[in-house]
Short mmCIF file of C-alpha atoms in Angstrom, two decimals:
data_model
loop_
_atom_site.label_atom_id
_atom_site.label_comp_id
_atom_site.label_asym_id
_atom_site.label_seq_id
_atom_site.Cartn_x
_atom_site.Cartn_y
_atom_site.Cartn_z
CA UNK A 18 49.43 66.57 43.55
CA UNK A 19 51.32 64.79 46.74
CA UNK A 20 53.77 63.66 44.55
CA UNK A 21 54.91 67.42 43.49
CA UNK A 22 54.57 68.34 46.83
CA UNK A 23 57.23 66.18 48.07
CA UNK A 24 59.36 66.99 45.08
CA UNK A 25 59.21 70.66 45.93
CA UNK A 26 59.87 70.36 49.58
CA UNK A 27 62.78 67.79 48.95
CA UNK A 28 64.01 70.53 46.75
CA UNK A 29 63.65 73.74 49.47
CA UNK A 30 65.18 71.22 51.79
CA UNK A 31 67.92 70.26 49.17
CA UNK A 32 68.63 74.03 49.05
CA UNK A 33 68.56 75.06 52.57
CA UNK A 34 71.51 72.11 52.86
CA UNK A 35 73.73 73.50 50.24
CA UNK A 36 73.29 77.07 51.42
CA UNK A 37 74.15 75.18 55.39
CA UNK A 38 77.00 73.48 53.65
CA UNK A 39 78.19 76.82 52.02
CA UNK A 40 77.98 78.41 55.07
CA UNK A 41 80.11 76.23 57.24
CA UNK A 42 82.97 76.39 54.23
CA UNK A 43 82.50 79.97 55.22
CA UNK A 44 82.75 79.53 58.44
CA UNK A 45 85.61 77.20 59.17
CA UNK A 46 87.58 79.53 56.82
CA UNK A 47 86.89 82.92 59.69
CA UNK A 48 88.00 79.85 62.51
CA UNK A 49 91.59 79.52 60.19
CA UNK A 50 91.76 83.88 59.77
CA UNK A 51 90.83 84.70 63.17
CA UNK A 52 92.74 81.85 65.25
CA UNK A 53 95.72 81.02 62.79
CA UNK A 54 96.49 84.27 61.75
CA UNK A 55 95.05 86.19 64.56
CA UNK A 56 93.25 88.72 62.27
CA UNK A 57 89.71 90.11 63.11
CA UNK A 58 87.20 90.27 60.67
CA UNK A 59 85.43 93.22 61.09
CA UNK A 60 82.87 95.72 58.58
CA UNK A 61 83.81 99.56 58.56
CA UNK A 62 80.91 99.98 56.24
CA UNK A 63 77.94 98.51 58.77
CA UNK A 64 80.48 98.90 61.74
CA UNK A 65 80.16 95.21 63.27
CA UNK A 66 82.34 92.48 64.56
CA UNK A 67 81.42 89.36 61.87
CA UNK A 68 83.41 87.33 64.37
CA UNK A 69 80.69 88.00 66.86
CA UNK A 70 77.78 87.94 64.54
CA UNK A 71 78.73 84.75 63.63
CA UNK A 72 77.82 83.12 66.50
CA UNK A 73 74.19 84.20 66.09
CA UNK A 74 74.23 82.80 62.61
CA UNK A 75 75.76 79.62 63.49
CA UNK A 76 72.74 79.17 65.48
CA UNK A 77 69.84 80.24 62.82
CA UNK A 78 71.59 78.29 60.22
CA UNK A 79 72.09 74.91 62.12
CA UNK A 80 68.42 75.50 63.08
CA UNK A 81 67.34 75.49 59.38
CA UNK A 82 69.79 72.85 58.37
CA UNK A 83 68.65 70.72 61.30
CA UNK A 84 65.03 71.06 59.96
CA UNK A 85 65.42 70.69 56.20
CA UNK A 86 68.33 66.99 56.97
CA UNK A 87 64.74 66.15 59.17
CA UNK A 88 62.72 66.66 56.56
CA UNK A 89 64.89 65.42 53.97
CA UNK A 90 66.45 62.37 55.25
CA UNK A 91 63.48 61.11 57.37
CA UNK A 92 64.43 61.02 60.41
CA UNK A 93 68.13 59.75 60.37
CA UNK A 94 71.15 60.23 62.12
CA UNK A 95 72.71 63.06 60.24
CA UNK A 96 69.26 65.12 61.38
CA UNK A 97 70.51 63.94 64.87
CA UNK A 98 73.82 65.14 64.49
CA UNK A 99 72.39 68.36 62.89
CA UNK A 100 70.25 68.90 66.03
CA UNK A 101 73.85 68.18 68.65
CA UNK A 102 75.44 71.06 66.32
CA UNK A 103 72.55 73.49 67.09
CA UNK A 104 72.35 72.14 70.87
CA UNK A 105 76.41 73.08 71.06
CA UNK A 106 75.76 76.32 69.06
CA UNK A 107 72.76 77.28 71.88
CA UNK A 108 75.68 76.56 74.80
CA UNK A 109 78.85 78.41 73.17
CA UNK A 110 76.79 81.74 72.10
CA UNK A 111 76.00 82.93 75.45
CA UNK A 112 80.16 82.97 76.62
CA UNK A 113 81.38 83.88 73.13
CA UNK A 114 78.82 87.14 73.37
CA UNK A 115 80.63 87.67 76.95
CA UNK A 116 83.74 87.41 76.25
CA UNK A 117 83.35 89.26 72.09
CA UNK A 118 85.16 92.92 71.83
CA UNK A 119 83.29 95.86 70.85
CA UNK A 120 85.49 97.25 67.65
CA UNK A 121 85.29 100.51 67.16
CA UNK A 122 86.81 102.30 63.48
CA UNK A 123 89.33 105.19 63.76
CA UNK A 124 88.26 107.41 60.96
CA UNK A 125 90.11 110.96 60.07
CA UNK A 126 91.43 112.17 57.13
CA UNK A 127 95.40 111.92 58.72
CA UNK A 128 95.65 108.69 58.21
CA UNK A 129 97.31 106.85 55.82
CA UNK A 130 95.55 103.51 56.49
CA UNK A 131 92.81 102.01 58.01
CA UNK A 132 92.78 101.28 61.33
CA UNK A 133 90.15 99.81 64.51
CA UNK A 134 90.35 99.98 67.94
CA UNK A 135 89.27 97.29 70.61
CA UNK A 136 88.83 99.61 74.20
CA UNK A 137 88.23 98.05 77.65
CA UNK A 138 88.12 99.46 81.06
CA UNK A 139 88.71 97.06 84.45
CA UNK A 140 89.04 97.99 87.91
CA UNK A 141 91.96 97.28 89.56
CA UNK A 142 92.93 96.12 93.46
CA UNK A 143 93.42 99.90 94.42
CA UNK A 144 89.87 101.23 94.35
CA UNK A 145 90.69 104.71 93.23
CA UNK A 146 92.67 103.17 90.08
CA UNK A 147 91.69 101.82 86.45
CA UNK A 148 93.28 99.84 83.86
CA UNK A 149 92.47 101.24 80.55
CA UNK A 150 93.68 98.74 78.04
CA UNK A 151 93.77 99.65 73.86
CA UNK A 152 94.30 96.83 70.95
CA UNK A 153 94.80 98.52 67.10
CA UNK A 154 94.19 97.08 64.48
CA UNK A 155 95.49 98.03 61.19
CA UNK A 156 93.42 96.54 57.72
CA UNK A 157 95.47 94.70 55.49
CA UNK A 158 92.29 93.34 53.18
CA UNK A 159 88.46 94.71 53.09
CA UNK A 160 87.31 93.49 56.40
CA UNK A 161 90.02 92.04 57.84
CA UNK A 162 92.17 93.59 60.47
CA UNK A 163 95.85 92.38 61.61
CA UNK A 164 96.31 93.41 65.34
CA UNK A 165 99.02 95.45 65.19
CA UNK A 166 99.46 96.73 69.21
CA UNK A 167 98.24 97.22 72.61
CA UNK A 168 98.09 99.42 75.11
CA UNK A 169 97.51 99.33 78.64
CA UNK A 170 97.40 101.71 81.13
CA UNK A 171 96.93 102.49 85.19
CA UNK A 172 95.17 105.65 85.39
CA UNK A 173 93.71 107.48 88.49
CA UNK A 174 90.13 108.44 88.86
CA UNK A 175 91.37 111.45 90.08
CA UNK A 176 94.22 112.94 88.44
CA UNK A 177 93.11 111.25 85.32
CA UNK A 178 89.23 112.42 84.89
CA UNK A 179 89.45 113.77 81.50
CA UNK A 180 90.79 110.61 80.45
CA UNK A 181 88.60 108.35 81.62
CA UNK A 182 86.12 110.73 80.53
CA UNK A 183 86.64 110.57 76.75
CA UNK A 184 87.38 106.98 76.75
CA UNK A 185 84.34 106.07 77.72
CA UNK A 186 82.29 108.70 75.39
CA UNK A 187 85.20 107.48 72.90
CA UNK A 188 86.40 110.56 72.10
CA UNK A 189 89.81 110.25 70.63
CA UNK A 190 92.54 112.97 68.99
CA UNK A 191 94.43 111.75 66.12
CA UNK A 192 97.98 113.31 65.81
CA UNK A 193 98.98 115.88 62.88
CA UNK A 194 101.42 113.05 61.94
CA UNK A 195 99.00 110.16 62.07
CA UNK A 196 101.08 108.08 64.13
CA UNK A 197 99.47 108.78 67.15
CA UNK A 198 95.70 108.72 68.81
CA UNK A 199 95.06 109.90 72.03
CA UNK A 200 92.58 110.18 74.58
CA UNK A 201 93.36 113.18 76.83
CA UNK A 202 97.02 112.12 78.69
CA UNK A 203 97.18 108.36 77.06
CA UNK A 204 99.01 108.00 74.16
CA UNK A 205 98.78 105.41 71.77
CA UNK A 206 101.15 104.74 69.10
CA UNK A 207 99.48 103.56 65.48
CA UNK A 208 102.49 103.16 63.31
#
């Protein structure tokens, strides 16, 4: 009975290194899209970033993997070097969840394609004015996004209220053209 019950947890752990292995082909290839090619990888369907999931993955995964190379290889180096990996993983999520963009999809029947916006807000030195900042993305392949502008604005907290105002409820306008979307006086250009 011991002896099947090493066979079958060799085998789980067998598994749960394939699936790792699987996982960081996947992986490296989002690294190659999203650095070399500067796309973003991003679900309209479920509405989330997979760039910035990934980093929460990359840390279950290397946590299983790390067990099942323990289990499997008794103790060895390659669990070792399993267990840096997950250590690494632990130390880059909390700056890559900082520094992630929240995506959000444009959706309205004018359009031609699809596109996603990336919206961000800073203060600047005069303390009455804010930098509103807007990166579109148009999708060239399901779930992956090309950026295709940005735009960046000084705007007043009080001449430009409104604005502010539906930028940060996200409230947008979309042009009877489609080539525009708006958010009360800023204009940004999609095409």
């Amino acid at each position: 009975m011991r002896l099947k019950a090493s066979t079958f947890r060799d085998k789980v752990c067998l598994i749960l290194l394939m699936v790792s292995a699987l996982y960081l082909i996947i992986r490296l290839t989002m690294v190659v899209l999203t650095q070399a090619f500067d796309l973003v990888i991003y679900s309209r369907t479920f509405g989330i970033n997979l760039w910035n999931l990934a980093w929460t993955t990359d840390i279950i995964v290397a946590f299983f993997c790390h067990i099942a190379s323990f289990l499997y290889f008794r103790r060895k180096a390659f669990s070792f070097l399993i267990f840096v990996i997950l250590l690494c993983s632990i130390i880059v999520w909390w700056p890559a969840m900082i520094f992630s963009k929240e995506i959000i999809t444009i959706n309205s029947p004018l359009l031609k394609d699809n596109y996603a916006i990336s919206q961000d807000i800073t203060d600047s030195a005069s303390p009455e004015k804010h930098i509103i900042s807007i990166s579109v993305y148009k999708e060239i392949y399901p779930l992956l996004y090309k950026h295709h502008g940005m735009e960046m604005k000084l705007v007043s907290r009080k001449e430009d209220a409104e604005t502010i105002s539906l930028f940060n409820k996200k409230i947008y306008t979309i042009s009877e053209d489609g080539k525009t979307l708006s958010y009360g006086k800023l204009i940004i250009p999609l095409e």
